[in-house]
Amino acid sequence: MTRPEQSVDPVQTQQFRQLIAQRKQGHPVAHLTGQRGFWTLDLQVTPATLIPRPDTELLVELTLSKLKSGMSIADLGTGSGAIALALASERQDVQVIATDISAQALITAKLNAFQNQLQQVSFIRGQWLAAFAARSLDLIVSNPPYIEDTDPHLGQGDLRFEPRTALASGADGLDDLRVIVSQAAQVLRPGGWLLTEHGYLQSAAVQALFASSGFIEISAHQDFGGRDRVVMAQLPL
Ligand SMILES: C[S@@+](CC[C@H](N)C(=O)[O-])C[C@H]1O[C@@H](n2cnc3c(N)ncnc32)[C@H](O)[C@@H]1O
């Protein structure tokens, strides 16, 4: 319609019809286009990565408010690289390490770092903080899996097409957060910060996990819909 001087050839027509058919089956638009915008970045996404959500920009904003020059920080479960790359795009004076258990997700995250010219980010494959030495980080941020294994939403909408390992985390959805919070208490330096996203009914449980691992200055933060979605806290100095 906007380019009447151009005609659509039969191959393009066929490709278009295929995309419509896939969308009718429920495939997310981000998988059909292979892209999703996050923060100021255009990111490639694949079925091996979570599709970055606008809600997660809250985690980026809160993390930016705690960054100081020279800090070493880690984004755990980086997926497409969304959080790590958004932070690196704003602050060239911090060392950003992005981790994931999924080798395929890390390939996409590295590609996104290259395409957005953010090659100061380093990538590590592994289970949460297993690869990090004690007292080696100043800040840890994570949007981990936090959906209950039996949540019916896992069988609906876009979630059907995203990796289950990126979404579900045990009977109460907190299995991965339990590991992350307790490991973070060992890996952070005194005064270091931990920020995690969680489900909108999990704030009290996540705050209790932070408290039981010795974190202080625990605060809850709301998304644009006014729902608790992030807990942030610090280790004592
Ligand atoms: C909810 S997705 C978040 C992706 C990305 N950070 C974002 O916000 O768009 C959770 C990520 O954690 C990764 N993950 C799951 N279990 C893990 C583990 N045990 N250790 C490290 N990463 C893990 C998944 O592969 C997935 O990329």
PDB file of N, CA and C and ligand atoms in Angstrom, residues 38 43 48-53 56 59 75-84 99-103 105-106 124-129 141-146 163-168 176 179-180 197, ligand 1:
ATOM      1  N   PHE A  38      14.464  -4.051  22.805  1.00  0.00           N
ATOM      2  CA  PHE A  38      14.563  -4.014  24.275  1.00  0.00           C
ATOM      3  C   PHE A  38      15.474  -2.861  24.651  1.00  0.00           C
ATOM      4  N   LEU A  43      17.334  -6.638  19.241  1.00  0.00           N
ATOM      5  CA  LEU A  43      17.944  -7.921  19.593  1.00  0.00           C
ATOM      6  C   LEU A  43      17.383  -9.034  18.731  1.00  0.00           C
ATOM      7  N   ALA A  48      15.371 -20.603  21.178  1.00  0.00           N
ATOM      8  CA  ALA A  48      16.213 -21.007  22.316  1.00  0.00           C
ATOM      9  C   ALA A  48      16.330 -19.912  23.372  1.00  0.00           C
ATOM     10  N   THR A  49      15.793 -18.711  23.082  1.00  0.00           N
ATOM     11  CA  THR A  49      15.917 -17.610  24.050  1.00  0.00           C
ATOM     12  C   THR A  49      14.531 -17.138  24.469  1.00  0.00           C
ATOM     13  N   LEU A  50      14.438 -16.644  25.699  1.00  0.00           N
ATOM     14  CA  LEU A  50      13.204 -15.957  26.075  1.00  0.00           C
ATOM     15  C   LEU A  50      13.067 -14.717  25.197  1.00  0.00           C
ATOM     16  N   ILE A  51      11.838 -14.358  24.836  1.00  0.00           N
ATOM     17  CA  ILE A  51      11.605 -13.090  24.141  1.00  0.00           C
ATOM     18  C   ILE A  51      11.651 -11.992  25.213  1.00  0.00           C
ATOM     19  N   PRO A  52      12.578 -11.026  25.101  1.00  0.00           N
ATOM     20  CA  PRO A  52      12.679 -10.020  26.169  1.00  0.00           C
ATOM     21  C   PRO A  52      11.346  -9.274  26.341  1.00  0.00           C
ATOM     22  N   ARG A  53      10.981  -9.031  27.610  1.00  0.00           N
ATOM     23  CA  ARG A  53       9.713  -8.367  27.934  1.00  0.00           C
ATOM     24  C   ARG A  53       9.976  -6.930  28.372  1.00  0.00           C
ATOM     25  N   THR A  56      10.964  -6.144  32.031  1.00  0.00           N
ATOM     26  CA  THR A  56      12.334  -6.358  32.502  1.00  0.00           C
ATOM     27  C   THR A  56      13.161  -5.069  32.429  1.00  0.00           C
ATOM     28  N   LEU A  59      14.130  -3.738  35.774  1.00  0.00           N
ATOM     29  CA  LEU A  59      15.348  -4.308  36.364  1.00  0.00           C
ATOM     30  C   LEU A  59      16.587  -3.547  35.867  1.00  0.00           C
ATOM     31  N   ASP A  75      25.059 -10.634  34.867  1.00  0.00           N
ATOM     32  CA  ASP A  75      23.651 -10.868  34.517  1.00  0.00           C
ATOM     33  C   ASP A  75      23.488 -12.382  34.391  1.00  0.00           C
ATOM     34  N   LEU A  76      22.753 -12.989  35.325  1.00  0.00           N
ATOM     35  CA  LEU A  76      22.607 -14.451  35.346  1.00  0.00           C
ATOM     36  C   LEU A  76      21.393 -14.881  34.528  1.00  0.00           C
ATOM     37  N   GLY A  77      21.599 -15.838  33.611  1.00  0.00           N
ATOM     38  CA  GLY A  77      20.504 -16.285  32.745  1.00  0.00           C
ATOM     39  C   GLY A  77      20.208 -15.220  31.715  1.00  0.00           C
ATOM     40  N   THR A  78      21.215 -14.875  30.935  1.00  0.00           N
ATOM     41  CA  THR A  78      21.134 -13.691  30.072  1.00  0.00           C
ATOM     42  C   THR A  78      20.213 -13.884  28.859  1.00  0.00           C
ATOM     43  N   GLY A  79      19.947 -15.126  28.454  1.00  0.00           N
ATOM     44  CA  GLY A  79      19.060 -15.355  27.297  1.00  0.00           C
ATOM     45  C   GLY A  79      19.600 -14.679  26.043  1.00  0.00           C
ATOM     46  N   SER A  80      18.825 -13.762  25.478  1.00  0.00           N
ATOM     47  CA  SER A  80      19.257 -13.025  24.280  1.00  0.00           C
ATOM     48  C   SER A  80      20.340 -12.001  24.602  1.00  0.00           C
ATOM     49  N   GLY A  81      20.667 -11.837  25.889  1.00  0.00           N
ATOM     50  CA  GLY A  81      21.642 -10.826  26.305  1.00  0.00           C
ATOM     51  C   GLY A  81      20.982  -9.522  26.720  1.00  0.00           C
ATOM     52  N   ALA A  82      19.656  -9.514  26.777  1.00  0.00           N
ATOM     53  CA  ALA A  82      18.899  -8.264  26.937  1.00  0.00           C
ATOM     54  C   ALA A  82      19.424  -7.370  28.071  1.00  0.00           C
ATOM     55  N   ILE A  83      19.486  -7.914  29.285  1.00  0.00           N
ATOM     56  CA  ILE A  83      19.832  -7.068  30.443  1.00  0.00           C
ATOM     57  C   ILE A  83      21.302  -6.651  30.368  1.00  0.00           C
ATOM     58  N   ALA A  84      22.186  -7.626  30.137  1.00  0.00           N
ATOM     59  CA  ALA A  84      23.630  -7.328  30.100  1.00  0.00           C
ATOM     60  C   ALA A  84      23.953  -6.282  29.031  1.00  0.00           C
ATOM     61  N   THR A  99      25.876 -14.703  31.826  1.00  0.00           N
ATOM     62  CA  THR A  99      25.964 -16.163  31.924  1.00  0.00           C
ATOM     63  C   THR A  99      24.647 -16.806  31.502  1.00  0.00           C
ATOM     64  N   ASP A 100      24.723 -18.040  31.089  1.00  0.00           N
ATOM     65  CA  ASP A 100      23.512 -18.835  30.848  1.00  0.00           C
ATOM     66  C   ASP A 100      23.908 -20.306  30.840  1.00  0.00           C
ATOM     67  N   ILE A 101      22.936 -21.161  31.141  1.00  0.00           N
ATOM     68  CA  ILE A 101      23.152 -22.607  31.059  1.00  0.00           C
ATOM     69  C   ILE A 101      23.041 -23.075  29.609  1.00  0.00           C
ATOM     70  N   SER A 102      22.359 -22.294  28.786  1.00  0.00           N
ATOM     71  CA  SER A 102      22.051 -22.701  27.410  1.00  0.00           C
ATOM     72  C   SER A 102      23.116 -22.202  26.433  1.00  0.00           C
ATOM     73  N   ALA A 103      23.813 -23.177  25.795  1.00  0.00           N
ATOM     74  CA  ALA A 103      24.837 -22.803  24.810  1.00  0.00           C
ATOM     75  C   ALA A 103      24.204 -22.065  23.635  1.00  0.00           C
ATOM     76  N   ALA A 105      21.473 -20.166  23.652  1.00  0.00           N
ATOM     77  CA  ALA A 105      21.139 -18.797  24.045  1.00  0.00           C
ATOM     78  C   ALA A 105      22.401 -17.930  24.009  1.00  0.00           C
ATOM     79  N   LEU A 106      23.526 -18.479  24.473  1.00  0.00           N
ATOM     80  CA  LEU A 106      24.763 -17.687  24.497  1.00  0.00           C
ATOM     81  C   LEU A 106      25.241 -17.332  23.091  1.00  0.00           C
ATOM     82  N   ILE A 124      29.860 -16.382  29.908  1.00  0.00           N
ATOM     83  CA  ILE A 124      30.271 -17.628  30.563  1.00  0.00           C
ATOM     84  C   ILE A 124      29.089 -18.588  30.543  1.00  0.00           C
ATOM     85  N   ARG A 125      29.348 -19.844  30.146  1.00  0.00           N
ATOM     86  CA  ARG A 125      28.286 -20.838  30.230  1.00  0.00           C
ATOM     87  C   ARG A 125      28.389 -21.562  31.565  1.00  0.00           C
ATOM     88  N   GLY A 126      27.276 -21.703  32.280  1.00  0.00           N
ATOM     89  CA  GLY A 126      27.315 -22.455  33.533  1.00  0.00           C
ATOM     90  C   GLY A 126      26.054 -22.273  34.344  1.00  0.00           C
ATOM     91  N   GLN A 127      25.986 -23.042  35.429  1.00  0.00           N
ATOM     92  CA  GLN A 127      24.857 -23.007  36.365  1.00  0.00           C
ATOM     93  C   GLN A 127      25.005 -21.778  37.251  1.00  0.00           C
ATOM     94  N   TRP A 128      24.070 -20.901  37.201  1.00  0.00           N
ATOM     95  CA  TRP A 128      24.013 -19.700  38.035  1.00  0.00           C
ATOM     96  C   TRP A 128      25.404 -19.167  38.403  1.00  0.00           C
ATOM     97  N   LEU A 129      25.794 -19.192  39.698  1.00  0.00           N
ATOM     98  CA  LEU A 129      27.064 -18.552  40.068  1.00  0.00           C
ATOM     99  C   LEU A 129      28.191 -19.556  40.291  1.00  0.00           C
ATOM    100  N   VAL A 141      22.539  -9.214  38.806  1.00  0.00           N
ATOM    101  CA  VAL A 141      21.168  -8.979  38.369  1.00  0.00           C
ATOM    102  C   VAL A 141      20.691 -10.231  37.655  1.00  0.00           C
ATOM    103  N   SER A 142      19.419 -10.582  37.846  1.00  0.00           N
ATOM    104  CA  SER A 142      18.914 -11.776  37.162  1.00  0.00           C
ATOM    105  C   SER A 142      17.404 -11.714  36.965  1.00  0.00           C
ATOM    106  N   ASN A 143      16.984 -12.129  35.774  1.00  0.00           N
ATOM    107  CA  ASN A 143      15.578 -12.419  35.505  1.00  0.00           C
ATOM    108  C   ASN A 143      15.515 -13.934  35.298  1.00  0.00           C
ATOM    109  N   PRO A 144      15.403 -14.696  36.394  1.00  0.00           N
ATOM    110  CA  PRO A 144      15.490 -16.165  36.281  1.00  0.00           C
ATOM    111  C   PRO A 144      14.124 -16.765  35.936  1.00  0.00           C
ATOM    112  N   PRO A 145      14.076 -18.081  35.676  1.00  0.00           N
ATOM    113  CA  PRO A 145      12.772 -18.738  35.558  1.00  0.00           C
ATOM    114  C   PRO A 145      12.062 -18.645  36.914  1.00  0.00           C
ATOM    115  N   TYR A 146      10.769 -18.320  36.918  1.00  0.00           N
ATOM    116  CA  TYR A 146      10.063 -18.237  38.209  1.00  0.00           C
ATOM    117  C   TYR A 146       8.594 -18.661  38.139  1.00  0.00           C
ATOM    118  N   PRO A 163      11.515 -21.610  25.599  1.00  0.00           N
ATOM    119  CA  PRO A 163      12.113 -22.771  26.279  1.00  0.00           C
ATOM    120  C   PRO A 163      11.589 -22.909  27.708  1.00  0.00           C
ATOM    121  N   ARG A 164      11.180 -24.108  28.059  1.00  0.00           N
ATOM    122  CA  ARG A 164      10.665 -24.328  29.415  1.00  0.00           C
ATOM    123  C   ARG A 164      11.725 -24.034  30.472  1.00  0.00           C
ATOM    124  N   THR A 165      12.995 -24.303  30.115  1.00  0.00           N
ATOM    125  CA  THR A 165      14.087 -24.035  31.069  1.00  0.00           C
ATOM    126  C   THR A 165      14.249 -22.538  31.337  1.00  0.00           C
ATOM    127  N   ALA A 166      13.660 -21.697  30.488  1.00  0.00           N
ATOM    128  CA  ALA A 166      13.725 -20.250  30.724  1.00  0.00           C
ATOM    129  C   ALA A 166      12.545 -19.767  31.556  1.00  0.00           C
ATOM    130  N   LEU A 167      11.572 -20.647  31.804  1.00  0.00           N
ATOM    131  CA  LEU A 167      10.306 -20.187  32.386  1.00  0.00           C
ATOM    132  C   LEU A 167       9.985 -20.821  33.736  1.00  0.00           C
ATOM    133  N   ALA A 168      10.025 -22.164  33.790  1.00  0.00           N
ATOM    134  CA  ALA A 168       9.489 -22.872  34.956  1.00  0.00           C
ATOM    135  C   ALA A 168      10.579 -23.185  35.973  1.00  0.00           C
ATOM    136  N   ASP A 176      14.958 -21.773  41.380  1.00  0.00           N
ATOM    137  CA  ASP A 176      16.174 -21.091  40.894  1.00  0.00           C
ATOM    138  C   ASP A 176      16.496 -19.864  41.743  1.00  0.00           C
ATOM    139  N   VAL A 179      18.505 -20.812  44.793  1.00  0.00           N
ATOM    140  CA  VAL A 179      19.932 -21.057  44.516  1.00  0.00           C
ATOM    141  C   VAL A 179      20.651 -19.726  44.299  1.00  0.00           C
ATOM    142  N   ILE A 180      20.053 -18.862  43.480  1.00  0.00           N
ATOM    143  CA  ILE A 180      20.712 -17.589  43.137  1.00  0.00           C
ATOM    144  C   ILE A 180      20.949 -16.744  44.385  1.00  0.00           C
ATOM    145  N   GLU A 197      14.209 -10.214  39.219  1.00  0.00           N
ATOM    146  CA  GLU A 197      12.804 -10.150  38.825  1.00  0.00           C
ATOM    147  C   GLU A 197      12.098 -11.384  39.400  1.00  0.00           C
TER     148      GLU A 197
HETATM  149  C1  LIG B   1      13.449 -15.855  32.163  1.00  0.00           C
HETATM  150  S1  LIG B   1      14.830 -16.199  31.084  1.00  0.00           S
HETATM  151  C2  LIG B   1      15.590 -14.575  31.085  1.00  0.00           C
HETATM  152  C3  LIG B   1      16.333 -14.223  29.812  1.00  0.00           C
HETATM  153  C4  LIG B   1      16.837 -12.786  29.744  1.00  0.00           C
HETATM  154  N1  LIG B   1      17.673 -12.465  30.902  1.00  0.00           N
HETATM  155  C5  LIG B   1      15.686 -11.806  29.661  1.00  0.00           C
HETATM  156  O1  LIG B   1      15.379 -11.163  30.673  1.00  0.00           O
HETATM  157  O2  LIG B   1      15.091 -11.690  28.574  1.00  0.00           O
HETATM  158  C6  LIG B   1      15.853 -17.170  32.160  1.00  0.00           C
HETATM  159  C7  LIG B   1      17.189 -17.594  31.584  1.00  0.00           C
HETATM  160  O3  LIG B   1      17.866 -18.383  32.577  1.00  0.00           O
HETATM  161  C8  LIG B   1      18.564 -19.445  31.947  1.00  0.00           C
HETATM  162  N2  LIG B   1      18.755 -20.523  32.928  1.00  0.00           N
HETATM  163  C9  LIG B   1      17.867 -21.462  33.323  1.00  0.00           C
HETATM  164  N3  LIG B   1      18.412 -22.272  34.252  1.00  0.00           N
HETATM  165  C10 LIG B   1      19.689 -21.836  34.448  1.00  0.00           C
HETATM  166  C11 LIG B   1      20.752 -22.258  35.300  1.00  0.00           C
HETATM  167  N4  LIG B   1      20.619 -23.304  36.136  1.00  0.00           N
HETATM  168  N5  LIG B   1      21.921 -21.572  35.256  1.00  0.00           N
HETATM  169  C12 LIG B   1      22.066 -20.509  34.418  1.00  0.00           C
HETATM  170  N6  LIG B   1      21.086 -20.050  33.591  1.00  0.00           N
HETATM  171  C13 LIG B   1      19.909 -20.720  33.608  1.00  0.00           C
HETATM  172  C14 LIG B   1      17.664 -19.827  30.786  1.00  0.00           C
HETATM  173  O4  LIG B   1      18.412 -20.521  29.771  1.00  0.00           O
HETATM  174  C15 LIG B   1      17.133 -18.451  30.327  1.00  0.00           C
HETATM  175  O5  LIG B   1      17.952 -17.885  29.323  1.00  0.00           O
END
